[in-house]
Amino acid sequence: MASLPAPRAEGSAPEETAAPWYRWYVLGLLILTLLFSVADRLVFSILIEPIKAEFKLTDTQLGLLGGAAFTVTYMFAGFPAARLADRSVRKNIVAAAITFWSLMTALCGAAMGFWSLFLARTGVGVGEGCSGPASQSMIADYFRRDELARAMGFLTVGSAMGTVTGLMAGGLLAEAFGWRWAFVLMGLPGMVIGGLLYLTVREPQRGRFAPAGSRIEQTSVRETLSTLLANRVYLGIVMGYAVQIMIGYGMAFWMAPIMIRQFSVSVSDVAIYLGLAFMISGLPGPILGGFITDALTRRDERWRAWYPGLASLACALPLWFSLQAQTLWPFLVLFSIAYGIFVSSQAPIMSGIQAAVEPSQRGFAVAFAMFFNNLIGQAAGLGLIGWLSDSFQPTMGVRGLGAAMFTVSFGAGLVALAIFIWTAAQMRRSGYLERMGRA
């Protein structure tokens, strides 16, 4: 068993000193890292139609490329990288990850068919598999718990803006140079970010803002797993997150082809208009969600579970009306509202994971959560939407994909709400509130 270090009281002064702005600089680089992680994954969504035409793929195959390809990566890279993040220099892991997935993004442009594209996309999955756990663990050591949700809200802006970048830059590059060069050019910025992370970021002291008595040194895999599996609050957040993220992945991956099919617009127009819709709601949504969560949890810590549960279901109504719209502008406005509600839920979830586990387990806890995100949210969710779309197409035509997306999203919202309500109940029963000083 690992030895216990001298405990630190939450909010105590860190050993290392840095300018007050420096932690925001680090957060800015991590936001850019997440931005290009999402952009390099989701640029595929704006390129679906030309890729489908060239390789003669079905929507089911496209769903597999969007989801299952990443799950494969998580099975082989996510957990070892997370274990490394819980005991070694995290900023080096993030720097190496973004450099690697940027190269793999460029290689997608050399694909010759379904399987070569599938293999290249598994490499892009290293982005979240390796960088996500280390990034979130670092943020928890740069920001106190009472400001962690807003920090995670700012981090989530990277995800929303990554969607915008993938759509707008990818669409415009494809229009100008073709879909293959779009992949190549989208892979270049990650090289620069990787260099900045490696050369300019300092590793923070692990567990510097953890509650008194928290374990800092890494435990064995067996002990880590047994502790996490016995943690009902953590498991509830993870399962709720995995189900509700089906909505987010569905929006990010399938909205571009829905626009092209339902409104007969060009790829470049989709890139601009849908990108703007994502940006208008994706910028304020997660930031407001972070500030709202910090305010609500000062009154009751259980809002870290209640808020995402309510948001998961609340976004379904504007999403439904957007998919029923007969013209483009009502579609975009209503979709933007739905997306803003959804992304506001990410800050309480991400901060909740960090708050629920020991500092020595944060990286592995994030990897465990992201594995189920990819398995359920991406692989199952995107694949299910694609399969339902193929099933609905004979009777619903071009609106079959939209119907498939709403069916999955509404079902996911209902199940997620139930899971998060259960999670909130476990916070008192498990002693979580007492440990957080909120009993």
CSV table of C-alpha atoms in Angstrom, one decimal:
chain,number,residue,atom,x,y,z
A,1,MET,CA,0.0,0.0,0.0
A,2,ALA,CA,1.3,3.5,-0.9
A,3,SER,CA,2.4,5.6,2.0
A,4,LEU,CA,0.3,8.7,3.0
A,5,PRO,CA,1.9,12.1,2.7
A,6,ALA,CA,1.4,14.9,5.2
A,7,PRO,CA,-2.2,16.1,4.6
A,8,ARG,CA,-2.9,19.5,3.2
A,9,ALA,CA,-5.9,21.5,4.2
A,10,GLU,CA,-8.0,22.7,1.3
A,11,GLY,CA,-7.1,26.2,0.2
A,12,SER,CA,-3.7,26.2,1.9
A,13,ALA,CA,-0.9,28.0,0.2
A,14,PRO,CA,0.8,25.9,-2.4
A,15,GLU,CA,4.5,25.2,-2.1
A,16,GLU,CA,5.3,26.6,-5.6
A,17,THR,CA,4.9,30.3,-6.4
A,18,ALA,CA,3.8,31.8,-9.7
A,19,ALA,CA,2.3,35.0,-11.0
A,20,PRO,CA,-1.5,35.1,-10.5
A,21,TRP,CA,-2.2,35.0,-14.2
A,22,TYR,CA,0.0,32.0,-14.8
A,23,ARG,CA,-2.7,29.4,-13.9
A,24,TRP,CA,-5.0,31.1,-16.5
A,25,TYR,CA,-2.3,30.8,-19.1
A,26,VAL,CA,-2.0,27.1,-18.4
A,27,LEU,CA,-5.8,26.8,-18.5
A,28,GLY,CA,-5.7,28.6,-21.8
A,29,LEU,CA,-3.3,26.1,-23.3
A,30,LEU,CA,-5.4,23.2,-22.0
A,31,ILE,CA,-8.5,24.8,-23.6
A,32,LEU,CA,-6.7,25.0,-26.9
A,33,THR,CA,-5.6,21.4,-26.5
A,34,LEU,CA,-9.2,20.3,-25.9
A,35,LEU,CA,-10.3,22.5,-28.8
A,36,PHE,CA,-8.1,20.7,-31.3
A,37,SER,CA,-8.8,17.4,-29.8
A,38,VAL,CA,-12.5,17.9,-30.6
A,39,ALA,CA,-11.9,19.7,-33.9
A,40,ASP,CA,-9.6,16.9,-35.2
A,41,ARG,CA,-12.2,14.3,-34.2
A,42,LEU,CA,-15.3,16.2,-35.5
A,43,VAL,CA,-13.9,17.6,-38.7
A,44,PHE,CA,-15.0,14.2,-40.0
A,45,SER,CA,-18.7,15.2,-39.5
A,46,ILE,CA,-18.5,18.1,-42.0
A,47,LEU,CA,-16.7,15.8,-44.4
A,48,ILE,CA,-19.2,12.9,-44.1
A,49,GLU,CA,-21.0,13.5,-47.4
A,50,PRO,CA,-17.9,13.6,-49.8
A,51,ILE,CA,-16.3,10.7,-47.9
A,52,LYS,CA,-19.6,8.7,-48.1
A,53,ALA,CA,-19.8,9.4,-51.8
A,54,GLU,CA,-16.2,8.5,-52.6
A,55,PHE,CA,-16.1,5.3,-50.5
A,56,LYS,CA,-19.8,4.4,-50.9
A,57,LEU,CA,-20.4,4.0,-47.1
A,58,THR,CA,-23.7,3.6,-45.2
A,59,ASP,CA,-24.8,5.7,-42.3
A,60,THR,CA,-24.1,2.7,-40.0
A,61,GLN,CA,-20.5,2.6,-41.2
A,62,LEU,CA,-20.2,6.4,-40.7
A,63,GLY,CA,-21.5,6.0,-37.2
A,64,LEU,CA,-18.8,3.4,-36.5
A,65,LEU,CA,-16.1,5.7,-37.8
A,66,GLY,CA,-17.4,8.5,-35.6
A,67,GLY,CA,-17.7,6.3,-32.4
A,68,ALA,CA,-16.2,2.8,-32.4
A,69,ALA,CA,-12.9,3.9,-33.8
A,70,PHE,CA,-12.3,6.0,-30.6
A,71,THR,CA,-13.4,3.2,-28.2
A,72,VAL,CA,-10.7,1.0,-29.7
A,73,THR,CA,-8.1,3.6,-28.7
A,74,TYR,CA,-9.5,3.9,-25.2
A,75,MET,CA,-9.2,0.2,-24.7
A,76,PHE,CA,-5.4,0.3,-25.5
A,77,ALA,CA,-4.2,3.8,-24.6
A,78,GLY,CA,-6.6,5.5,-22.2
A,79,PHE,CA,-6.0,3.6,-19.0
A,80,PRO,CA,-2.2,3.2,-19.2
A,81,ALA,CA,-2.0,6.9,-19.9
A,82,ALA,CA,-4.2,7.7,-16.9
A,83,ARG,CA,-2.1,5.6,-14.6
A,84,LEU,CA,0.9,7.5,-15.9
A,85,ALA,CA,-0.8,10.8,-15.2
A,86,ASP,CA,-1.4,9.9,-11.6
A,87,ARG,CA,2.3,9.5,-10.9
A,88,SER,CA,4.3,11.3,-13.5
A,89,VAL,CA,4.6,14.7,-15.2
A,90,ARG,CA,1.2,15.4,-16.6
A,91,LYS,CA,2.1,18.3,-18.9
A,92,ASN,CA,4.5,16.0,-20.8
A,93,ILE,CA,1.7,13.5,-21.4
A,94,VAL,CA,-0.6,16.2,-22.8
A,95,ALA,CA,2.1,17.6,-25.0
A,96,ALA,CA,3.0,14.1,-26.5
A,97,ALA,CA,-0.7,13.3,-26.9
A,98,ILE,CA,-1.6,16.3,-29.0
A,99,THR,CA,1.5,15.9,-31.2
A,100,PHE,CA,0.6,12.3,-31.9
A,101,TRP,CA,-3.1,12.8,-32.7
A,102,SER,CA,-2.3,15.7,-34.9
A,103,LEU,CA,-0.2,13.4,-37.0
A,104,MET,CA,-3.0,10.9,-37.2
A,105,THR,CA,-5.4,13.5,-38.2
A,106,ALA,CA,-3.2,14.3,-41.2
A,107,LEU,CA,-3.0,10.6,-42.0
A,108,CYS,CA,-6.8,10.4,-42.3
A,109,GLY,CA,-6.3,12.4,-45.5
A,110,ALA,CA,-4.4,9.4,-47.0
A,111,ALA,CA,-7.2,6.9,-46.4
A,112,MET,CA,-8.0,4.5,-49.2
A,113,GLY,CA,-11.3,3.1,-47.8
A,114,PHE,CA,-13.3,2.3,-44.7
A,115,TRP,CA,-10.7,0.3,-42.8
A,116,SER,CA,-7.7,2.5,-43.4
A,117,LEU,CA,-9.8,5.5,-42.3
A,118,PHE,CA,-11.0,3.5,-39.3
A,119,LEU,CA,-7.4,2.8,-38.3
A,120,ALA,CA,-6.3,6.4,-38.7
A,121,ARG,CA,-9.3,7.6,-36.6
A,122,THR,CA,-8.3,5.3,-33.7
A,123,GLY,CA,-5.0,7.3,-33.6
A,124,VAL,CA,-6.9,10.5,-33.3
A,125,GLY,CA,-8.7,9.0,-30.3
A,126,VAL,CA,-5.5,9.2,-28.4
A,127,GLY,CA,-6.4,12.9,-27.9
A,128,GLU,CA,-9.0,12.3,-25.3
A,129,GLY,CA,-7.6,8.9,-24.3
A,130,CYS,CA,-4.3,10.3,-23.2
A,131,SER,CA,-4.7,14.1,-22.8
A,132,GLY,CA,-8.1,14.3,-21.0
A,133,PRO,CA,-7.2,12.6,-17.7
A,134,ALA,CA,-3.9,14.5,-17.3
A,135,SER,CA,-5.5,17.9,-18.3
A,136,GLN,CA,-8.3,17.7,-15.8
A,137,SER,CA,-6.1,16.4,-13.1
A,138,MET,CA,-3.8,19.4,-13.6
A,139,ILE,CA,-6.7,21.9,-13.5
A,140,ALA,CA,-7.8,20.4,-10.1
A,141,ASP,CA,-4.3,21.3,-8.8
A,142,TYR,CA,-4.4,24.9,-10.2
A,143,PHE,CA,-7.9,25.8,-8.9
A,144,ARG,CA,-9.5,25.5,-5.5
A,145,ARG,CA,-12.7,23.4,-5.2
A,146,ASP,CA,-14.9,26.4,-4.8
A,147,GLU,CA,-13.8,27.7,-8.2
A,148,LEU,CA,-13.2,24.3,-9.9
A,149,ALA,CA,-16.6,24.2,-11.7
A,150,ARG,CA,-16.0,27.6,-13.4
A,151,ALA,CA,-12.5,26.4,-14.4
A,152,MET,CA,-14.0,23.3,-15.9
A,153,GLY,CA,-16.7,25.5,-17.5
A,154,PHE,CA,-13.9,27.5,-19.2
A,155,LEU,CA,-12.2,24.2,-20.3
A,156,THR,CA,-15.5,23.0,-21.8
A,157,VAL,CA,-15.4,26.1,-24.0
A,158,GLY,CA,-12.6,24.3,-25.7
A,159,SER,CA,-14.9,21.5,-26.5
A,160,ALA,CA,-17.6,23.8,-27.9
A,161,MET,CA,-15.1,25.9,-29.9
A,162,GLY,CA,-13.5,22.7,-31.1
A,163,THR,CA,-16.8,21.7,-32.7
A,164,VAL,CA,-17.0,25.2,-34.3
A,165,THR,CA,-13.4,24.9,-35.6
A,166,GLY,CA,-13.9,21.4,-36.9
A,167,LEU,CA,-17.1,22.5,-38.8
A,168,MET,CA,-16.1,25.9,-40.0
A,169,ALA,CA,-12.4,25.3,-40.8
A,170,GLY,CA,-13.0,21.8,-42.0
A,171,GLY,CA,-15.8,22.8,-44.3
A,172,LEU,CA,-14.0,25.8,-45.7
A,173,LEU,CA,-10.8,23.9,-46.2
A,174,ALA,CA,-12.7,21.1,-47.9
A,175,GLU,CA,-14.4,23.5,-50.2
A,176,ALA,CA,-11.1,25.1,-51.2
A,177,PHE,CA,-8.8,22.0,-51.3
A,178,GLY,CA,-10.9,18.9,-51.0
A,179,TRP,CA,-11.6,16.6,-48.0
A,180,ARG,CA,-8.2,15.0,-47.9
A,181,TRP,CA,-6.3,18.2,-47.6
A,182,ALA,CA,-8.8,19.4,-45.0
A,183,PHE,CA,-7.6,16.6,-42.7
A,184,VAL,CA,-3.9,17.4,-43.4
A,185,LEU,CA,-4.2,21.1,-42.7
A,186,MET,CA,-6.3,20.5,-39.5
A,187,GLY,CA,-3.5,18.5,-38.1
A,188,LEU,CA,-0.9,21.2,-38.2
A,189,PRO,CA,-1.8,23.6,-35.3
A,190,GLY,CA,-1.5,20.8,-32.7
A,191,MET,CA,2.3,20.6,-33.3
A,192,VAL,CA,2.7,24.2,-32.1
A,193,ILE,CA,0.5,23.7,-29.0
A,194,GLY,CA,2.4,20.5,-28.1
A,195,GLY,CA,5.7,22.5,-28.1
A,196,LEU,CA,4.2,25.3,-26.0
A,197,LEU,CA,2.9,22.8,-23.4
A,198,TYR,CA,6.3,21.1,-23.2
A,199,LEU,CA,8.4,24.2,-23.0
A,200,THR,CA,6.3,26.7,-21.0
A,201,VAL,CA,4.0,24.8,-18.6
A,202,ARG,CA,5.2,24.0,-15.0
A,203,GLU,CA,3.8,20.9,-13.3
A,204,PRO,CA,1.7,21.8,-10.3
A,205,GLN,CA,2.0,20.1,-6.9
A,206,ARG,CA,-0.3,17.1,-6.9
A,207,GLY,CA,-3.3,17.4,-4.5
A,208,ARG,CA,-2.5,21.0,-3.4
A,209,PHE,CA,-6.2,21.9,-2.9
A,210,ALA,CA,-7.5,18.5,-1.8
A,211,PRO,CA,-9.4,18.1,1.5
A,212,ALA,CA,-7.2,17.3,4.6
A,213,GLY,CA,-6.1,13.7,4.8
A,214,SER,CA,-6.5,13.0,1.1
A,215,ARG,CA,-4.2,10.4,-0.4
A,216,ILE,CA,-1.6,11.9,-2.8
A,217,GLU,CA,0.6,9.0,-3.8
A,218,GLN,CA,-0.7,6.5,-6.4
A,219,THR,CA,-2.2,3.2,-5.2
A,220,SER,CA,-2.2,-0.1,-7.0
A,221,VAL,CA,-4.5,-0.7,-10.0
A,222,ARG,CA,-6.5,-3.2,-7.9
A,223,GLU,CA,-6.9,-0.8,-5.0
A,224,THR,CA,-7.7,2.1,-7.3
A,225,LEU,CA,-10.4,0.1,-9.1
A,226,SER,CA,-11.9,-1.2,-5.9
A,227,THR,CA,-12.1,2.2,-4.4
A,228,LEU,CA,-13.7,3.8,-7.5
A,229,LEU,CA,-16.2,0.9,-7.9
A,230,ALA,CA,-17.2,1.3,-4.2
A,231,ASN,CA,-17.7,5.1,-4.7
A,232,ARG,CA,-21.4,5.4,-5.4
A,233,VAL,CA,-21.3,9.2,-6.1
A,234,TYR,CA,-18.5,8.8,-8.6
A,235,LEU,CA,-20.2,5.8,-10.3
A,236,GLY,CA,-23.4,7.7,-10.5
A,237,ILE,CA,-21.8,10.7,-12.1
A,238,VAL,CA,-19.9,8.5,-14.6
A,239,MET,CA,-23.0,6.5,-15.7
A,240,GLY,CA,-25.1,9.7,-15.9
A,241,TYR,CA,-22.4,11.3,-18.0
A,242,ALA,CA,-22.0,8.4,-20.3
A,243,VAL,CA,-25.7,8.3,-21.1
A,244,GLN,CA,-26.3,12.1,-21.4
A,245,ILE,CA,-23.3,12.6,-23.6
A,246,MET,CA,-25.1,10.6,-26.3
A,247,ILE,CA,-27.0,13.9,-26.8
A,248,GLY,CA,-23.9,16.0,-27.2
A,249,TYR,CA,-22.1,13.6,-29.6
A,250,GLY,CA,-25.3,13.3,-31.6
A,251,MET,CA,-25.5,17.0,-32.0
A,252,ALA,CA,-21.8,17.4,-32.8
A,253,PHE,CA,-21.6,14.5,-35.3
A,254,TRP,CA,-24.9,14.4,-37.0
A,255,MET,CA,-26.2,18.0,-37.3
A,256,ALA,CA,-24.1,18.8,-40.3
A,257,PRO,CA,-25.5,15.9,-42.5
A,258,ILE,CA,-29.0,16.7,-41.2
A,259,MET,CA,-28.7,20.2,-42.5
A,260,ILE,CA,-27.3,19.1,-45.8
A,261,ARG,CA,-30.1,16.5,-46.3
A,262,GLN,CA,-33.1,18.5,-44.9
A,263,PHE,CA,-32.2,22.0,-46.3
A,264,SER,CA,-30.1,21.2,-49.4
A,265,VAL,CA,-27.3,23.6,-48.4
A,266,SER,CA,-23.7,23.4,-49.5
A,267,VAL,CA,-20.9,22.1,-47.2
A,268,SER,CA,-19.4,25.6,-47.0
A,269,ASP,CA,-22.7,27.1,-45.9
A,270,VAL,CA,-23.2,24.3,-43.3
A,271,ALA,CA,-19.7,25.1,-42.0
A,272,ILE,CA,-20.4,28.7,-41.5
A,273,TYR,CA,-24.0,28.7,-40.3
A,274,LEU,CA,-23.8,25.6,-38.1
A,275,GLY,CA,-20.4,26.7,-36.8
A,276,LEU,CA,-21.9,30.0,-35.8
A,277,ALA,CA,-24.8,28.3,-34.0
A,278,PHE,CA,-22.4,26.1,-32.0
A,279,MET,CA,-20.3,29.2,-31.2
A,280,ILE,CA,-23.2,31.5,-30.1
A,281,SER,CA,-24.3,28.9,-27.5
A,282,GLY,CA,-21.1,27.0,-27.0
A,283,LEU,CA,-19.2,30.0,-25.6
A,284,PRO,CA,-21.5,31.3,-22.9
A,285,GLY,CA,-23.2,28.0,-22.1
A,286,PRO,CA,-20.4,26.2,-20.3
A,287,ILE,CA,-19.1,29.3,-18.6
A,288,LEU,CA,-22.5,30.2,-17.3
A,289,GLY,CA,-23.0,26.6,-16.2
A,290,GLY,CA,-19.7,26.8,-14.3
A,291,PHE,CA,-20.6,30.0,-12.4
A,292,ILE,CA,-24.2,28.7,-11.8
A,293,THR,CA,-22.8,25.4,-10.4
A,294,ASP,CA,-20.4,27.2,-8.1
A,295,ALA,CA,-23.2,29.4,-6.8
A,296,LEU,CA,-25.7,26.5,-6.3
A,297,THR,CA,-23.2,24.1,-4.7
A,298,ARG,CA,-22.4,26.7,-2.0
A,299,ARG,CA,-26.0,26.1,-0.9
A,300,ASP,CA,-26.2,22.4,-1.7
A,301,GLU,CA,-23.4,20.2,-3.1
A,302,ARG,CA,-26.0,17.9,-4.7
A,303,TRP,CA,-26.6,20.4,-7.4
A,304,ARG,CA,-23.5,18.9,-9.1
A,305,ALA,CA,-25.9,16.0,-9.9
A,306,TRP,CA,-29.2,17.7,-10.1
A,307,TYR,CA,-28.2,20.4,-12.6
A,308,PRO,CA,-26.8,18.1,-15.4
A,309,GLY,CA,-29.8,15.8,-14.9
A,310,LEU,CA,-32.3,18.6,-15.5
A,311,ALA,CA,-30.3,20.1,-18.4
A,312,SER,CA,-30.1,16.7,-20.1
A,313,LEU,CA,-33.9,16.6,-20.4
A,314,ALA,CA,-34.5,20.3,-20.8
A,315,CYS,CA,-32.5,20.5,-24.0
A,316,ALA,CA,-34.8,18.0,-25.7
A,317,LEU,CA,-37.7,20.4,-26.3
A,318,PRO,CA,-35.8,23.0,-28.4
A,319,LEU,CA,-34.0,20.2,-30.1
A,320,TRP,CA,-37.4,18.7,-31.2
A,321,PHE,CA,-38.7,21.9,-32.6
A,322,SER,CA,-35.4,22.6,-34.4
A,323,LEU,CA,-35.6,19.2,-36.2
A,324,GLN,CA,-39.2,19.9,-37.2
A,325,ALA,CA,-38.4,23.3,-38.7
A,326,GLN,CA,-39.2,23.7,-42.4
A,327,THR,CA,-36.7,26.5,-43.0
A,328,LEU,CA,-33.0,27.0,-42.1
A,329,TRP,CA,-33.1,30.0,-39.7
A,330,PRO,CA,-35.6,28.6,-37.2
A,331,PHE,CA,-33.7,25.4,-37.2
A,332,LEU,CA,-30.4,27.2,-36.4
A,333,VAL,CA,-31.9,29.4,-33.6
A,334,LEU,CA,-33.7,26.5,-31.9
A,335,PHE,CA,-30.7,24.2,-32.2
A,336,SER,CA,-28.5,26.8,-30.7
A,337,ILE,CA,-30.8,27.0,-27.6
A,338,ALA,CA,-30.8,23.3,-27.2
A,339,TYR,CA,-27.0,23.1,-27.5
A,340,GLY,CA,-26.5,25.9,-25.0
A,341,ILE,CA,-28.6,24.2,-22.4
A,342,PHE,CA,-26.8,20.9,-23.0
A,343,VAL,CA,-23.2,22.3,-22.7
A,344,SER,CA,-24.0,24.2,-19.5
A,345,SER,CA,-24.2,20.8,-17.8
A,346,GLN,CA,-20.6,19.8,-18.5
A,347,ALA,CA,-19.0,21.9,-15.7
A,348,PRO,CA,-20.9,20.3,-12.8
A,349,ILE,CA,-20.1,16.8,-14.2
A,350,MET,CA,-16.4,17.4,-14.7
A,351,SER,CA,-15.9,19.2,-11.4
A,352,GLY,CA,-18.0,16.5,-9.7
A,353,ILE,CA,-15.7,13.7,-10.9
A,354,GLN,CA,-12.6,15.6,-9.5
A,355,ALA,CA,-14.3,16.4,-6.2
A,356,ALA,CA,-15.6,12.8,-5.7
A,357,VAL,CA,-12.2,11.0,-5.9
A,358,GLU,CA,-8.8,11.1,-4.2
A,359,PRO,CA,-6.0,13.2,-5.8
A,360,SER,CA,-4.1,10.0,-6.4
A,361,GLN,CA,-6.9,8.6,-8.5
A,362,ARG,CA,-8.0,11.6,-10.6
A,363,GLY,CA,-6.4,10.7,-13.9
A,364,PHE,CA,-7.6,7.1,-13.7
A,365,ALA,CA,-11.1,8.3,-12.6
A,366,VAL,CA,-11.3,10.6,-15.7
A,367,ALA,CA,-10.1,7.8,-18.0
A,368,PHE,CA,-12.7,5.4,-16.5
A,369,ALA,CA,-15.4,8.0,-17.1
A,370,MET,CA,-14.2,8.8,-20.6
A,371,PHE,CA,-14.1,5.1,-21.5
A,372,PHE,CA,-17.8,4.8,-20.8
A,373,ASN,CA,-18.4,8.1,-22.6
A,374,ASN,CA,-16.9,6.6,-25.7
A,375,LEU,CA,-18.4,3.2,-25.3
A,376,ILE,CA,-21.9,4.4,-24.6
A,377,GLY,CA,-22.0,8.0,-25.8
A,378,GLN,CA,-20.0,7.7,-29.0
A,379,ALA,CA,-19.8,4.0,-30.1
A,380,ALA,CA,-23.3,3.0,-29.0
A,381,GLY,CA,-24.9,6.4,-29.4
A,382,LEU,CA,-23.6,7.4,-32.8
A,383,GLY,CA,-24.0,3.8,-34.1
A,384,LEU,CA,-27.6,3.6,-32.9
A,385,ILE,CA,-28.5,6.9,-34.5
A,386,GLY,CA,-26.9,5.7,-37.8
A,387,TRP,CA,-28.8,2.4,-37.6
A,388,LEU,CA,-32.1,4.0,-36.8
A,389,SER,CA,-31.5,6.5,-39.7
A,390,ASP,CA,-31.1,3.6,-42.1
A,391,SER,CA,-34.2,2.0,-40.7
A,392,PHE,CA,-36.3,5.2,-40.9
A,393,GLN,CA,-35.2,6.2,-44.4
A,394,PRO,CA,-37.6,4.1,-46.4
A,395,THR,CA,-40.6,5.7,-44.8
A,396,MET,CA,-39.3,9.2,-43.7
A,397,GLY,CA,-36.7,10.0,-46.4
A,398,VAL,CA,-34.3,12.8,-45.7
A,399,ARG,CA,-35.9,13.5,-42.3
A,400,GLY,CA,-35.1,9.9,-41.1
A,401,LEU,CA,-31.7,11.0,-39.7
A,402,GLY,CA,-33.3,13.8,-37.6
A,403,ALA,CA,-35.9,11.5,-36.2
A,404,ALA,CA,-33.3,9.0,-35.3
A,405,MET,CA,-31.2,11.6,-33.5
A,406,PHE,CA,-34.1,13.0,-31.5
A,407,THR,CA,-35.3,9.4,-30.5
A,408,VAL,CA,-31.9,8.6,-29.0
A,409,SER,CA,-31.4,12.1,-27.5
A,410,PHE,CA,-34.8,12.1,-25.7
A,411,GLY,CA,-34.3,8.6,-24.4
A,412,ALA,CA,-30.8,9.5,-23.2
A,413,GLY,CA,-32.2,12.6,-21.4
A,414,LEU,CA,-34.8,10.6,-19.5
A,415,VAL,CA,-32.3,7.9,-18.4
A,416,ALA,CA,-29.7,10.5,-17.4
A,417,LEU,CA,-32.1,12.4,-15.3
A,418,ALA,CA,-33.0,9.3,-13.3
A,419,ILE,CA,-29.3,8.4,-12.8
A,420,PHE,CA,-28.4,11.9,-11.6
A,421,ILE,CA,-31.3,12.0,-9.2
A,422,TRP,CA,-30.1,8.7,-7.7
A,423,THR,CA,-26.5,10.1,-7.6
A,424,ALA,CA,-27.7,13.1,-5.6
A,425,ALA,CA,-29.3,10.8,-3.1
A,426,GLN,CA,-26.1,8.9,-2.6
A,427,MET,CA,-24.1,12.0,-1.7
A,428,ARG,CA,-25.6,12.0,1.8
A,429,ARG,CA,-25.9,8.3,2.3
A,430,SER,CA,-22.3,7.7,1.3
A,431,GLY,CA,-20.8,10.3,3.6
A,432,TYR,CA,-19.7,12.4,0.6
A,433,LEU,CA,-21.4,15.6,1.9
A,434,GLU,CA,-19.7,15.2,5.3
A,435,ARG,CA,-16.3,14.7,3.7
A,436,MET,CA,-16.8,17.9,1.7
A,437,GLY,CA,-17.9,19.8,4.8
A,438,ARG,CA,-21.4,20.2,3.4
A,439,ALA,CA,-23.4,17.8,5.6
